Short mmCIF file of C-alpha atoms in Angstrom, two decimals:
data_model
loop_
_atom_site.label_atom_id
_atom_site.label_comp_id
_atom_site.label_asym_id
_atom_site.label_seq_id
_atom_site.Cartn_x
_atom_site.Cartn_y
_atom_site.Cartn_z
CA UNK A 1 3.98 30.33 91.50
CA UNK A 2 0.55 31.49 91.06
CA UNK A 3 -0.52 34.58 93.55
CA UNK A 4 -3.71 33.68 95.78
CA UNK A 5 -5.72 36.14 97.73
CA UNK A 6 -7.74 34.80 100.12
CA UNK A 7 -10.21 37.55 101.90
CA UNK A 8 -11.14 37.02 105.57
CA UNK A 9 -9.19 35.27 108.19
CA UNK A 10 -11.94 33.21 110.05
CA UNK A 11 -13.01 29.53 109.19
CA UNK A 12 -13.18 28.98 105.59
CA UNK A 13 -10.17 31.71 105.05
CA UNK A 14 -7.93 30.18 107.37
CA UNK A 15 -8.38 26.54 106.54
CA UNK A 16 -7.96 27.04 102.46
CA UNK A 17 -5.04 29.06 103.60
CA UNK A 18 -3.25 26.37 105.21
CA UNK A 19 -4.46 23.73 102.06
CA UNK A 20 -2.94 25.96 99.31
CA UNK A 21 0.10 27.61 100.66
CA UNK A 22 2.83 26.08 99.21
CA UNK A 23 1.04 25.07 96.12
CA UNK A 24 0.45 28.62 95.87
CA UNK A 25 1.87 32.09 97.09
CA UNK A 26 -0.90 32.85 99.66
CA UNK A 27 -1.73 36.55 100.81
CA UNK A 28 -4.81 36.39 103.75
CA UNK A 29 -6.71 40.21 103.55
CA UNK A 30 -8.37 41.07 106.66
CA UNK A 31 -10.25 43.83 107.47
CA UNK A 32 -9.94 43.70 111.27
CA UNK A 33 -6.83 43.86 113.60
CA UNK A 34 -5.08 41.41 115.68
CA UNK A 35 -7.68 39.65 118.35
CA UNK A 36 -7.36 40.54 121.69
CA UNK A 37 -9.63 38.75 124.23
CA UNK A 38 -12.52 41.12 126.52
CA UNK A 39 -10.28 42.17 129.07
CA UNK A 40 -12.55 43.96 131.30
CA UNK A 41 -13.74 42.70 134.46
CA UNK A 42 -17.43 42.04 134.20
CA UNK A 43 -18.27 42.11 137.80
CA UNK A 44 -16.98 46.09 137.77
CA UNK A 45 -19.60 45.90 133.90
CA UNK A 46 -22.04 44.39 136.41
CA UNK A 47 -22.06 47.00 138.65
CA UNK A 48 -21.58 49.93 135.66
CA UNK A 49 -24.80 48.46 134.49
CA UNK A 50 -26.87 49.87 137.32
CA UNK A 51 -26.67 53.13 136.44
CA UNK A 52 -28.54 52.62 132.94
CA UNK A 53 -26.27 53.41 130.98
CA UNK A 54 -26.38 50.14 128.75
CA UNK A 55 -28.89 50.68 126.58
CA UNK A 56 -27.79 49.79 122.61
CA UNK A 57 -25.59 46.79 122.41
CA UNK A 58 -23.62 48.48 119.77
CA UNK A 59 -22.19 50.26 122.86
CA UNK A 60 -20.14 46.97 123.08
CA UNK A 61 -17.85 47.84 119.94
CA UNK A 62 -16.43 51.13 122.20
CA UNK A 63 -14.75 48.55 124.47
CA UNK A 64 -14.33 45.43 121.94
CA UNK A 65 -13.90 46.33 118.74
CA UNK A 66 -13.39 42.79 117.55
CA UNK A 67 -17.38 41.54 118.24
CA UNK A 68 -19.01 43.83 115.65
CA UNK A 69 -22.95 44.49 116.24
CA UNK A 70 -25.54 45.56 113.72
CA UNK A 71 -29.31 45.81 114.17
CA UNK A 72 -32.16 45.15 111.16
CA UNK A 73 -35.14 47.14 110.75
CA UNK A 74 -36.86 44.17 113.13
CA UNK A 75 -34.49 44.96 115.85
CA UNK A 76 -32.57 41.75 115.70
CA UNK A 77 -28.96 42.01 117.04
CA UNK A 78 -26.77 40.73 114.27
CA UNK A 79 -23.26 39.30 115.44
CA UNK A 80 -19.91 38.69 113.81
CA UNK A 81 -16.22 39.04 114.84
CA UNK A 82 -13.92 41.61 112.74
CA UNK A 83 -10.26 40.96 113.05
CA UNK A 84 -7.55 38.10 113.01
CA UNK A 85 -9.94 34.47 113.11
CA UNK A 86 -12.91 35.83 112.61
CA UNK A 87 -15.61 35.02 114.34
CA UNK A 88 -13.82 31.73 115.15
CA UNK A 89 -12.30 33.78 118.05
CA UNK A 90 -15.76 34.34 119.86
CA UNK A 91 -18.16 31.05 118.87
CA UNK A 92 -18.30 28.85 121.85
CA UNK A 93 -16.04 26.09 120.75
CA UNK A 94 -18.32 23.61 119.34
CA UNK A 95 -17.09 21.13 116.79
CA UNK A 96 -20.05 19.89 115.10
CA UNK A 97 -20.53 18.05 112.00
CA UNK A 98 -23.69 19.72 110.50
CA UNK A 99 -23.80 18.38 106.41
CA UNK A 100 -27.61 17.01 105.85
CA UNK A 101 -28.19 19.61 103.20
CA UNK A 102 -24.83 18.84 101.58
CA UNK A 103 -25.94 15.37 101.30
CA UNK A 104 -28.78 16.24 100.19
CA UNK A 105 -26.98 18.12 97.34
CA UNK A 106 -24.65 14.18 96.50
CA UNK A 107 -22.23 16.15 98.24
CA UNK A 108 -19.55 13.95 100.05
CA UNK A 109 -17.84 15.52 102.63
CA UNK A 110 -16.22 12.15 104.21
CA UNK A 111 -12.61 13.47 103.62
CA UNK A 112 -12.37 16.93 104.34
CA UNK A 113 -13.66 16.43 107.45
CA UNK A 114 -11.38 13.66 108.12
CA UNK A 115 -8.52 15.64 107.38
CA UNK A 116 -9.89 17.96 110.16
CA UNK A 117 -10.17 15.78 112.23
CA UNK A 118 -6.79 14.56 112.07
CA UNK A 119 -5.63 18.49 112.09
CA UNK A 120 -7.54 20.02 115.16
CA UNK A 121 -7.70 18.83 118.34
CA UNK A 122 -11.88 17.93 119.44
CA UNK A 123 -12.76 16.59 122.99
CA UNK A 124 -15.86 15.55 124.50
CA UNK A 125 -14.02 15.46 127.70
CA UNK A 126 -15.28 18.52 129.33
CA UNK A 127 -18.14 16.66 131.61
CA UNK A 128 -16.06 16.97 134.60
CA UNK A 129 -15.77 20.94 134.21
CA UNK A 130 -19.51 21.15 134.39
CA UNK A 131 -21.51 22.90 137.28
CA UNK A 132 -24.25 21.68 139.02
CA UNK A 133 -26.76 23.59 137.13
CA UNK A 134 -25.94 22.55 134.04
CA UNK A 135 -25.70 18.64 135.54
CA UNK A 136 -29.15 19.34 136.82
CA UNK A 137 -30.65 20.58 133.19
CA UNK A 138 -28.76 17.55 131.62
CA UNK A 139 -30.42 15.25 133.80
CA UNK A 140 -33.84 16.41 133.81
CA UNK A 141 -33.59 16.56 129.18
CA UNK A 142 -32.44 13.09 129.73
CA UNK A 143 -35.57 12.31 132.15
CA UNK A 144 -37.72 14.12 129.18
CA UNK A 145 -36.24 12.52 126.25
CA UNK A 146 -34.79 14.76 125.01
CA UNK A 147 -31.86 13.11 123.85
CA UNK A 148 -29.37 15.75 125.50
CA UNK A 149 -25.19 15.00 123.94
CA UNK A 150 -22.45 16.51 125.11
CA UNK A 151 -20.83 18.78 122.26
CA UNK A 152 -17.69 18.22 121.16
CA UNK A 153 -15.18 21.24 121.63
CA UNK A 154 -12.39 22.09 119.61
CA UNK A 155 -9.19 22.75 121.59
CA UNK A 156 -8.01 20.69 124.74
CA UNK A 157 -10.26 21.45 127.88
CA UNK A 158 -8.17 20.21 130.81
CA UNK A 159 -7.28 23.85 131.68
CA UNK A 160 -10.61 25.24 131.45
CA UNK A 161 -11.04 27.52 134.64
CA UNK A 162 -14.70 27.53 133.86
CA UNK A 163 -14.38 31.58 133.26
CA UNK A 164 -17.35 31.49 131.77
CA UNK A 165 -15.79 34.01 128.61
CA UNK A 166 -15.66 31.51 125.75
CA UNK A 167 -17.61 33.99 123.57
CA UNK A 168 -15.54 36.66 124.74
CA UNK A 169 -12.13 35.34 123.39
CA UNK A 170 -10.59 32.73 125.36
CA UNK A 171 -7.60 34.33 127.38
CA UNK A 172 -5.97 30.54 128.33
CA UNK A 173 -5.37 29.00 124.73
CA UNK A 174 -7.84 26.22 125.68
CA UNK A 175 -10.34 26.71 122.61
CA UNK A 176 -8.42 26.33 119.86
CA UNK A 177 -9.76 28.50 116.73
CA UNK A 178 -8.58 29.43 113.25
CA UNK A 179 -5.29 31.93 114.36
CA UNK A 180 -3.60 28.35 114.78
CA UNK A 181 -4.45 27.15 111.15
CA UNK A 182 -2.92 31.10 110.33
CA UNK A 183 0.00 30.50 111.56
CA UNK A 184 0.71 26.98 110.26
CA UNK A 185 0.12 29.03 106.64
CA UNK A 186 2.57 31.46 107.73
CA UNK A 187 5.08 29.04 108.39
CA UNK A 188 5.05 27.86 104.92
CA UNK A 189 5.29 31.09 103.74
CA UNK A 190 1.86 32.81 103.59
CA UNK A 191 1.62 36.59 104.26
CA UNK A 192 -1.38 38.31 106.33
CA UNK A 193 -2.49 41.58 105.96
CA UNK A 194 -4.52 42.99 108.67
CA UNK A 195 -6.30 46.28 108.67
CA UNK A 196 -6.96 45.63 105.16
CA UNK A 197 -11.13 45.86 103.87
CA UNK A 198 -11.68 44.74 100.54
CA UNK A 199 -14.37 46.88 98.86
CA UNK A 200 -14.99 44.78 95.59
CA UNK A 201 -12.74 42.27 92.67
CA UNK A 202 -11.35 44.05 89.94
CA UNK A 203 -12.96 42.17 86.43
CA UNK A 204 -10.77 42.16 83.78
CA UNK A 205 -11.51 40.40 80.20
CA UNK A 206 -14.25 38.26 82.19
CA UNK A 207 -11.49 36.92 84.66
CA UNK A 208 -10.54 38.14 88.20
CA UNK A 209 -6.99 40.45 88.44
CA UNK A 210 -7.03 40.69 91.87
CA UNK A 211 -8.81 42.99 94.59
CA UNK A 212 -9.56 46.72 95.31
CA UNK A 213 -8.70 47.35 99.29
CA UNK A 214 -8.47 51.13 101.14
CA UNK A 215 -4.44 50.19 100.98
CA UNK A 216 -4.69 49.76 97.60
CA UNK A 217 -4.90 46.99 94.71
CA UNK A 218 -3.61 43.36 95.05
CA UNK A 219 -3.41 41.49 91.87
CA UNK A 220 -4.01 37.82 92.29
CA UNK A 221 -4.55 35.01 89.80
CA UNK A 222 -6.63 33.64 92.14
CA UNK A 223 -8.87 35.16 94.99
CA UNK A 224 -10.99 33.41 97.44
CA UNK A 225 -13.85 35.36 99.30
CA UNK A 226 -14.34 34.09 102.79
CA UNK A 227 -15.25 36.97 104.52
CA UNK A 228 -18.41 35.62 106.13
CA UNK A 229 -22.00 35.51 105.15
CA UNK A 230 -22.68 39.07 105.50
CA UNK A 231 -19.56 40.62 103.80
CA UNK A 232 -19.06 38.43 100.85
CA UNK A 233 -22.33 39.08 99.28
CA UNK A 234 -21.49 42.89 100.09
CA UNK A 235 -18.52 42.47 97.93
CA UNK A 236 -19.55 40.43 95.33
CA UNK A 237 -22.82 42.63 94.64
CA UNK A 238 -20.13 45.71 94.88
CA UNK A 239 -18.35 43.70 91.77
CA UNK A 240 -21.50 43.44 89.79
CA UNK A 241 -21.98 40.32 90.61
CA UNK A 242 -25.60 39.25 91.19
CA UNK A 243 -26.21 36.87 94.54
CA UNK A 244 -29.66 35.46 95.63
CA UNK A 245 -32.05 37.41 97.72
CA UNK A 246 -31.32 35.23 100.57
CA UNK A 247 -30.37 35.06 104.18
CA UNK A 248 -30.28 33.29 107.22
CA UNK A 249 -28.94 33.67 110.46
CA UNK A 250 -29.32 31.07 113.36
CA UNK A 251 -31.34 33.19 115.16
CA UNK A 252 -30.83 32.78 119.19
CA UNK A 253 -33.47 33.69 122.09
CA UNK A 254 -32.25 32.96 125.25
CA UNK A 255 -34.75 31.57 128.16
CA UNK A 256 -33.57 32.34 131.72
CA UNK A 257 -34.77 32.69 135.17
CA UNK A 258 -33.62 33.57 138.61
CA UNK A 259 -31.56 30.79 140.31
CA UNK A 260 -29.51 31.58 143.33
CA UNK A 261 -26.07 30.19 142.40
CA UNK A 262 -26.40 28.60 139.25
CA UNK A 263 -23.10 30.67 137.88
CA UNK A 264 -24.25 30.00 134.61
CA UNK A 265 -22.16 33.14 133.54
CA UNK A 266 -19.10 30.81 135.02
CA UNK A 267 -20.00 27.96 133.07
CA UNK A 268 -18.48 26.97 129.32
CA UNK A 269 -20.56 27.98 126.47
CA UNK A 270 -22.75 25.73 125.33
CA UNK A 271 -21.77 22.04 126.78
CA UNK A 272 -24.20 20.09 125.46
CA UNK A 273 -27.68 20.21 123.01
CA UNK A 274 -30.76 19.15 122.43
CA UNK A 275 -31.41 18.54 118.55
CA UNK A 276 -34.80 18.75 117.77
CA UNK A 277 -35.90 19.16 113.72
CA UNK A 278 -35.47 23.01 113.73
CA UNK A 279 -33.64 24.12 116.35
CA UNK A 280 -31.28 23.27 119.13
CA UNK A 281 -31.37 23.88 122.79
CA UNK A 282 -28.36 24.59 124.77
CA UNK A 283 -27.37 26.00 128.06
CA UNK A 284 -26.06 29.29 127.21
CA UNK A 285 -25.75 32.61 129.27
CA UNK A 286 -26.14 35.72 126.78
CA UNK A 287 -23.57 38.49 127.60
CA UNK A 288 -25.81 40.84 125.42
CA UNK A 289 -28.94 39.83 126.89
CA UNK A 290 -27.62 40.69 130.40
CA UNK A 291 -26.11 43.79 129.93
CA UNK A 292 -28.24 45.22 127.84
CA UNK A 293 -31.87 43.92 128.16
CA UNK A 294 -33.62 45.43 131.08
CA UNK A 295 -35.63 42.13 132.00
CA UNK A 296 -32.37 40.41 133.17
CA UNK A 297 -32.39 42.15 136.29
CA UNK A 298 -30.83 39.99 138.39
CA UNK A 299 -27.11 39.45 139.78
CA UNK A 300 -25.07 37.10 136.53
CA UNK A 301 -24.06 34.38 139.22
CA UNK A 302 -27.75 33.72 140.02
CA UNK A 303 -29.62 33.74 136.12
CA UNK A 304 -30.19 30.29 134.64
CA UNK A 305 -30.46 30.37 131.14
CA UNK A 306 -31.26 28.10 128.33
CA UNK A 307 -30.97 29.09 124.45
CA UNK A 308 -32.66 28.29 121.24
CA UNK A 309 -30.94 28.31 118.41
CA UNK A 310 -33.60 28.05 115.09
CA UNK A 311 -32.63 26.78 111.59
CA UNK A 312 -34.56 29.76 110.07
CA UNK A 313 -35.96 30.31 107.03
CA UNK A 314 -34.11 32.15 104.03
CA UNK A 315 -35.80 35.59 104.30
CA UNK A 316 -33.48 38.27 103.66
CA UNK A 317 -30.42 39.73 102.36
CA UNK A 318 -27.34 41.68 103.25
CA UNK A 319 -26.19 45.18 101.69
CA UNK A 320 -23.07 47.02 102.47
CA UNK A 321 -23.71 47.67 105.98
CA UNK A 322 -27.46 47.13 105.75
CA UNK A 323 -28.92 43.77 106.89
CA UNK A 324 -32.89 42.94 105.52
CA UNK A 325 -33.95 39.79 107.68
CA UNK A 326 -37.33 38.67 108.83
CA UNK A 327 -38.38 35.88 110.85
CA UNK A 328 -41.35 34.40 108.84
CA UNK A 329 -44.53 33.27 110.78
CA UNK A 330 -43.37 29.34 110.26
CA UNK A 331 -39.97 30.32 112.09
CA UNK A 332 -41.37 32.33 114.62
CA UNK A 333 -44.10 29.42 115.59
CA UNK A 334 -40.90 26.82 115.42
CA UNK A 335 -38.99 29.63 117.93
CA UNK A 336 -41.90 29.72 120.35
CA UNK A 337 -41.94 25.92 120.36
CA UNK A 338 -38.51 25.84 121.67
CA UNK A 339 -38.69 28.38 124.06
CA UNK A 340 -42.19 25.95 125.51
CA UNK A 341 -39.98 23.45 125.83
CA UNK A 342 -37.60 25.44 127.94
CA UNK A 343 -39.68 26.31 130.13
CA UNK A 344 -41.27 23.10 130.65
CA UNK A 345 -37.42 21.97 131.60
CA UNK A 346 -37.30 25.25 133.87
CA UNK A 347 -40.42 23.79 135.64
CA UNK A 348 -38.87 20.68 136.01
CA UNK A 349 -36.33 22.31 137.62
CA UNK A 350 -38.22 24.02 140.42
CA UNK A 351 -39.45 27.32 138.55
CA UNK A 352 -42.44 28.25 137.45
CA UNK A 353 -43.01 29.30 133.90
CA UNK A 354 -44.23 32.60 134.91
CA UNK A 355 -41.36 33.38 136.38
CA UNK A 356 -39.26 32.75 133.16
CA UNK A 357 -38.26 36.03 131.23
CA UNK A 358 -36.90 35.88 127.12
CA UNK A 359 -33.31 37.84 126.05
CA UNK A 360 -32.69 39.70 123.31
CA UNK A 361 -33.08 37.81 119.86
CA UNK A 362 -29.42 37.68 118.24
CA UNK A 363 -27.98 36.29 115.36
CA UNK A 364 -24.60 34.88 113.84
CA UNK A 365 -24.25 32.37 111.65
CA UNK A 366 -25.21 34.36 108.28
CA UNK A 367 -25.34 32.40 105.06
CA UNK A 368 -27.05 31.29 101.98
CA UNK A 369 -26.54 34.10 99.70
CA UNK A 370 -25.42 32.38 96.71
CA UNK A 371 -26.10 28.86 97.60
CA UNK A 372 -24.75 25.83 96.24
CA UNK A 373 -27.29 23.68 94.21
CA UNK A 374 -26.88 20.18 92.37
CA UNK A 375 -25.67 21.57 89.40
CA UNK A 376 -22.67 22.84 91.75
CA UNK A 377 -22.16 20.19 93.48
CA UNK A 378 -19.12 19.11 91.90
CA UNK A 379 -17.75 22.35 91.34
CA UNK A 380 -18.17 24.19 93.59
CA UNK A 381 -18.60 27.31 91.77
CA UNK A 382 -21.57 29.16 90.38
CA UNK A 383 -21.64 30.34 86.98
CA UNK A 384 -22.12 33.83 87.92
CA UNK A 385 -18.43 33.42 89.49
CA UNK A 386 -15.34 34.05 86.61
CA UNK A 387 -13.38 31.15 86.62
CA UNK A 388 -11.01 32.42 88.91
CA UNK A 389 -13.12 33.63 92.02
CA UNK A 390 -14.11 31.12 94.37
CA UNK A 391 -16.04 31.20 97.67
CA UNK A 392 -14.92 29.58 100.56
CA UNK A 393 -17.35 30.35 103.88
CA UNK A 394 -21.15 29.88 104.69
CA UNK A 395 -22.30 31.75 101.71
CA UNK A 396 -22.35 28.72 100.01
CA UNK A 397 -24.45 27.41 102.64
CA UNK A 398 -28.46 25.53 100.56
CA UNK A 399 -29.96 26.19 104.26
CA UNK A 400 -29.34 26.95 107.63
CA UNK A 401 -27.62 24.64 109.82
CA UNK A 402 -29.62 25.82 112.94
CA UNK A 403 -25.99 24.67 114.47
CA UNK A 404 -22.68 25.97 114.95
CA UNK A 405 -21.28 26.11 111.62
CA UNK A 406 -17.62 26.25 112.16
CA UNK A 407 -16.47 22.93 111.26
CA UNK A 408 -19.04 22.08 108.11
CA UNK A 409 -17.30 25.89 107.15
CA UNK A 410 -13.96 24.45 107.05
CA UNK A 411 -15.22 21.07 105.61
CA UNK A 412 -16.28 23.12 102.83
CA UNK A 413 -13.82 25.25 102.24
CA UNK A 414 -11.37 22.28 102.32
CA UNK A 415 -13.11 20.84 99.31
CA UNK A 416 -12.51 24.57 97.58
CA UNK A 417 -9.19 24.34 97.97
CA UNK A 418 -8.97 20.95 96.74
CA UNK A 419 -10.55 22.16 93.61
CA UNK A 420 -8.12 24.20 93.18
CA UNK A 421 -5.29 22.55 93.22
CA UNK A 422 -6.79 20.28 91.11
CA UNK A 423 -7.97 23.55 88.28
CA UNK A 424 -4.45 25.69 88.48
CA UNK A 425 -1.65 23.70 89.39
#
């Protein structure tokens, strides 16, 4: 049985994981530990906060080491998780089909997400766990229209206590995320490796032998980088292997204002969005903003906040632990539009624009670094690739989804394994 290495445990790593074992003799590398949900208790963080002593949101990593923060030169906060799921473990949940540019590409994606769909439990039926707040800024998008939809959620929300923590780690096994798809590999014999950062693919003859780690070498016949959209390229430039000068993000800027009561920090992440052509707007209270931004002053339970996500432009590039990215004009005027529009619902709601203050702009949806094009779009494999190295996460990515890209991820990275099993078996 051929030997597969698979690096990174999130989306695309988990779900090719659970397609090929079997077929294969799986091994999952990844460079984090075992997930552990923010334990703290963030009214005691609330109160800590008051004495100024938040003031880099790297500080974060000293008390959760899975969320790992970087800045660029622009001061944009760049977010990803490191450790068992991958950053699966902290998105908020959302289980959106996001494929335009695939189509664009002739790339049908009809089955794989199907077969997801049939795999992973998705509810819209989270309405009734809603506060008031968020009924409120539903309503008044509706009144606008706006077009406001629920989001669908993977996991089953009936025992949602409306923590608020979603992007914390949930600690109630309501959102389900890519550990589960883990340990359905395991159970057909897949092994996991935690702890384990792979530097770069050992080339041999033209062909991939397997993968260079700080535990040591793993030969493969097969290995699979899904390591996310800013470690992949890292490790495929480390290999001498060329990828495109780049990048994009999802960039987020949240809009909030004072609002006795709103408990927005009590509220799920994210239950519903506006689509608009470039970005998205969804209720959203930024942990990062609050503790660490100095304009949001106010007590959590009473800041309302709405966020816009942007499908940004390509502008950058990731290297080793170095992360280039610009917002060009074009993606700064589409930002400002959104954040308009916010306020314009934040007027509707009783407060005035004035009163409105921005967060911290933050990032986490990297991608786009070796892009698939038509001439891939069977394949699924660029010709800079040997034969035997496939990638399986957003990397792939011809644009920014301006979206939550978990489920087009593992769309994706089912049709990867597919090829696959269609190349070596």
């Amino acid at each position: 049985m051929k030997k597969v290495i698979i690096v990174g445990s999130g989306a695309g790593g988990a779900a090719v994981a659970k397609k090929l074992q079997g077929k294969f003799h799986v091994t999952v590398l990844e460079s984090g530990s075992y997930f552990k949900p923010f334990s703290f208790n963030l009214s005691a963080f609330e109160k800590l906060k008051k004495t100024g002593l938040f003031f880099d949101e790297r500080e974060i990593q000293l008390l959760f080491p899975s969320m790992k923060i970087r800045k660029t030169e622009e001061r944009m906060v760049m977010v990803n998780g490191i450790g068992l799921g991958g950053t699966t473990t902290l998105s908020a949940g959302n289980a959106l089909r996001i494929d335009k540019g695939f189509k664009e590409l002739g790339i049908n994606l009809d089955d794989e997400f199907e077969e997801l769909y049939r795999e992973i439990p998705i509810t819209y039926d989270h309405q009734n766990k809603w506060r008031d707040a968020t009924r409120k800024l539903f309503e008044i998008c509706r009144q606008m229209d706006l077009n406001p939809k629920p989001i669908p959620k993977f996991g089953d929300y009936k025992g949602c206590t409306n923590c608020g923590r979603c992007v914390l780690g949930c600690q109630f096994g309501v959102k389900w995320d890519s550990r589960q798809f883990l340990k359905a590999a395991q159970d057909l014999g897949a092994e996991i490796v935690t702890g384990c950062k792979v530097s770069k693919v050992a080339l041999e003859k033209g062909l991939v032998s397997g993968v260079h780690t700080q535990k040591g070498f793993y030969a493969a016949d097969i290995v699979i980088l899904a390591a996310g959209g800013f470690s992949t390229p890292v490790i495929l430039r480390n290999s001498g292997i060329k990828c495109e000068n780049k990048l994009f993000v999802d960039p987020v800027l949240c809009v909030a204002a004072e609002s006795k009561g709103s408990f927005m920090n009590k509220e799920l992440s994210m239950p519903f969005a506006v689509q608009k052509e470039h970005y998205i707007l969804s209720p959203y209270f930024d942990f990062l903003s609050f503790f660490f931004n100095k304009n949001w002053r106010h007590p959590a339970a009473d800041i309302l906040t709405l966020m816009v996500k942007l499908g940004d432009s390509s502008n950058g590039c990731t290297d080793n632990n170095r992360i280039r990215k610009t917002l060009t004009e074009v993606d700064k005027e589409r930002l400002q539009d959104g954040v308009d529009i916010c306020r314009e619902i934040f007027s509707r709601y009783g407060i005035k624009k004035e009163n409105t203050f921005l967060g911290t702009i933050n990032a986490g949806h990297p991608g786009g670094m070796l892009p698939l094009t038509i001439k891939e779009s069977e394949t699924f494999h660029n010709s800079r690739l040997p034969e035997n190295l496939y990638i399986a996460d957003a990397t792939l990515f011809p644009q920014s989804l301006g979206n939550p890209p978990i489920l087009t991820i593992m769309a994706v990275a089912g049709r990867v394994g597919k090829i696959i099993m269609e190349r070596f078996i």
